[in-house]
Each structure stands twice: as C-alpha cells, then as structure tokens.
Amino acid sequence: VAQRLDGKRIAGDIQADVAAKVAALKARGIQPKLAVVLVGDNPASASYVRGKRRVAEQVGIESDLIHLPETVEEETLLAEIERLNNDASVDGILVQLPLPSHIREADVIERVDPQKDVDGFHPWNTGRQVAGLDTVWPCTPAGVMEMLRRERIPVAGRHAVVVGRSQIVGKPMAMLLLNEHATVTVCHSRTQGLADITRTADILVVAAGRPRLIGADHVKPGAIVIDVGINRVDGKIVGDVAFDEVEPVAGAITPVPGGVGPLTIAMLMANTVSLCERRRGLRGEAQ
Ligand code: NAD
C-alpha cells in the first residue's frame, strides 16, 4: 500500500518557516501584507479566501479583503487593483478566480503589478519563469515541488507525466519538473491513449478536474501519484484519482482533501514574503 503524502503536515512545516521569516521582517519594522480581492459570493471562492486569510493570520501576514459585488464593472475592479498597486503597504495582490463571465480575466491578471503578483500569473512573470529568471511561481505547482523536495523524492532523470495543461497548474507544473531535470510528458483533454502514457510515469501529477479520471490501470506499480484535483461529488470533496483503487498500486499518493490544497496556501504565504523581501531589496537577508 502506498505511503500517504501528508500535505497538511508538510504545509505546517512550510508555514513555520514562513512565520520565522515574517518575524525577522517584523523585527526590522516591516509588516508583510497580502491584499485579497474577491468578486461575488461563489461559496467555493469565499471558502478558499477564508482559508487563505486564516493561514495568513497564523504566520503573521496582514491580509486585507476587498470584497466586490458580483455585478461590479470591470473598470471598477481594475481601478481597485490600480489602487492596491500604488499602495506601498501592500506586498502581494491575489485576485480570487474564477471571475464573473462579464469580466475578462486576462485583463485583470495583466493589471496587477508584476512585482506584487503573488500567484505568478502575470505574463511578465510567466515570461520570467520560461526564461529561467528569478520570479515567483504559481502556488499549486510550487507546492507540489516543495513537497517532493521535503519528502526527498528524486525528480532528476525520472519520467514525470502531468495530466492537465492549464495556465495555473499543468503548464507551470511541467516547467518546474523540467527545471528539476525530469523527463516530462504533458497530457490533456485531446490526448489519445491516456492510460498507456500515464502508466509510464514514475511521477504522475493529475490536474484535470475530472473525478476518478485515474484508476489502478493508469498507474505503474510504485509510482508517485499527486492528485491536484478538487471536485465536489455528492457533497464530498474528491480528487481526480480513484484513491481506493490507486492506493494499493502506487508507491506514494496524496489524499484529497489534505494533500495539495494545504500546500497551495502555504506557498501563497511563502510567495508573499518573497515579494515583500524582493520589493525592499532584502531578498534572502531576513532568513
Ligand atoms: P482547468 O479546467 O483549467 O484545466 C483542466 C485541464 O485538464 C485542461 O488542460 C484539460 O485539457 C485537462 N483535461 C480535462 N479533461 C481531461 C481528460 N479527460 N483527460 C486528460 N486531460 C483532461 O483546471 P485547473 O485550473 O488546471 O484545475 C485542475 C483541477 O485542479 C481542478 O479540479 C481544480 O479544482 C484543481 N485545483 C486544485 C488546486 C489545489 O490547491 N489543490 C489549485 C488549483 C486547481
């Protein structure tokens, strides 16, 4: 039976490290601050925002919530982001996605000051990621890499298969694995023969948003299986991996919930501190 990769515990370790950095910054009179923009009352988004703000408080990061109505005009939202860009006390700006359909998400992402882009979604930062320059990375794939590192799971030379090619998970995940010298294959909705490919993975990262997409016959015995999916099925949260089927086959597996979710939030805190240090020319010094 697979080892369970305890995302909650690892996130706790990351948060403890972040809290120490925050304490060091505070000792120099610097208070890291995250601004969270929530549009509308989508219960899932509201719950993510609550979770993020709770952890921010635990590690000593100040968080401001800017809650705008579902019907807010795009111009008003952009003006609010501009205000946060110009607010010297704000280190990181997070716009909770998805946004209502009348707002163009790309416009909003591009309006965030790249230096305050705590999710690493701005095309400027995407460019820096691709170019191999120092920058922040999207929190979910960054959390997966941090878990692999802390659990001492070797990546170099291994075949990593990423299922999903989204801008926020799949693509940056593939790039991060490549940077750590994995041989990377990316699968997506048009991939033919998914199981034949995933069965060759030493490390399988699944971010498709499809419950039970990955069953026992998709997994090589002993593989590391990381389930990024968050799906609501019959009032319960499940991942993209049929956990009951895959656990007996895999070498290690993340549960849902309690796997990648907490790591994502922990990396959001790490990114906030990193941007705070960077903007003040303190990169690394506060450690
Ligand atoms: P998305 O909808 O933007 O992208 C899904 C990707 O999966 C697409 O690239 C698509 O091509 C691929 N896909 C869809 N069906 C497929 C299939 N049958 N076979 C192979 N590939 C398929 O979603 P996203 O934003 O990347 O999120 C993916 C999942 O991860 C969702 O369940 C989301 O809720 C979850 N998520 C979790 C966290 C976390 O913190 N744990 C963070 C972000 C997203």
XYZ file of C-alpha atoms and ligand atoms in Angstrom, residues 48 140 163-170 187-191 194 206-210 213 227-231 240 260-261 264, ligand 1:
75
model
C -10.777 29.476 -0.342
C -0.116 24.943 -6.600
C -2.314 15.465 -16.780
C -3.720 18.939 -17.492
C -2.214 21.916 -19.299
C -3.860 24.894 -17.619
C -2.038 28.158 -17.149
C -2.326 27.914 -13.369
C -1.423 24.258 -12.759
C -0.471 21.983 -15.653
C -1.374 15.030 -21.320
C -4.650 16.885 -21.817
C -8.232 16.538 -22.991
C -7.210 15.620 -26.562
C -4.561 13.092 -25.559
C -4.062 8.367 -21.693
C -3.060 14.928 -12.146
C -4.808 18.296 -12.530
C -7.787 17.749 -14.807
C -10.823 18.407 -12.619
C -12.342 15.017 -13.545
C -10.092 10.001 -14.188
C -3.681 14.428 -7.101
C -4.296 18.149 -7.614
C -7.997 17.771 -8.459
C -10.701 19.263 -6.288
C -14.177 18.099 -7.259
C -9.094 13.214 -9.919
C -2.055 19.537 -2.444
C -4.677 22.021 -1.159
C -1.027 25.715 -2.226
P -8.695 23.625 -15.990
O -10.102 23.241 -16.194
O -8.224 24.988 -16.322
O -7.757 22.599 -16.774
C -8.019 21.233 -16.791
C -7.010 20.559 -17.688
O -7.270 19.158 -17.683
C -7.085 21.018 -19.145
O -5.793 21.328 -19.588
C -7.653 19.815 -19.891
O -7.069 19.670 -21.175
C -7.293 18.653 -18.998
N -8.303 17.595 -19.060
C -9.629 17.718 -18.898
N -10.234 16.526 -19.068
C -9.262 15.641 -19.341
C -9.268 14.252 -19.628
N -10.402 13.554 -19.661
N -8.086 13.659 -19.871
C -6.935 14.352 -19.848
N -6.878 15.668 -19.579
C -8.040 16.300 -19.327
O -8.410 23.277 -14.459
P -7.227 23.741 -13.468
O -7.484 25.112 -13.028
O -5.911 23.369 -14.044
O -7.540 22.769 -12.244
C -7.496 21.363 -12.386
C -8.043 20.724 -11.136
O -7.214 21.074 -10.052
C -9.441 21.186 -10.747
O -10.112 20.109 -10.114
C -9.179 22.281 -9.744
O -10.248 22.444 -8.838
C -7.969 21.735 -9.059
N -7.111 22.745 -8.438
C -6.658 22.472 -7.203
C -5.812 23.353 -6.566
C -5.307 22.989 -5.217
O -4.908 23.859 -4.473
N -5.291 21.702 -4.839
C -5.435 24.536 -7.184
C -5.876 24.789 -8.487
C -6.721 23.869 -9.099
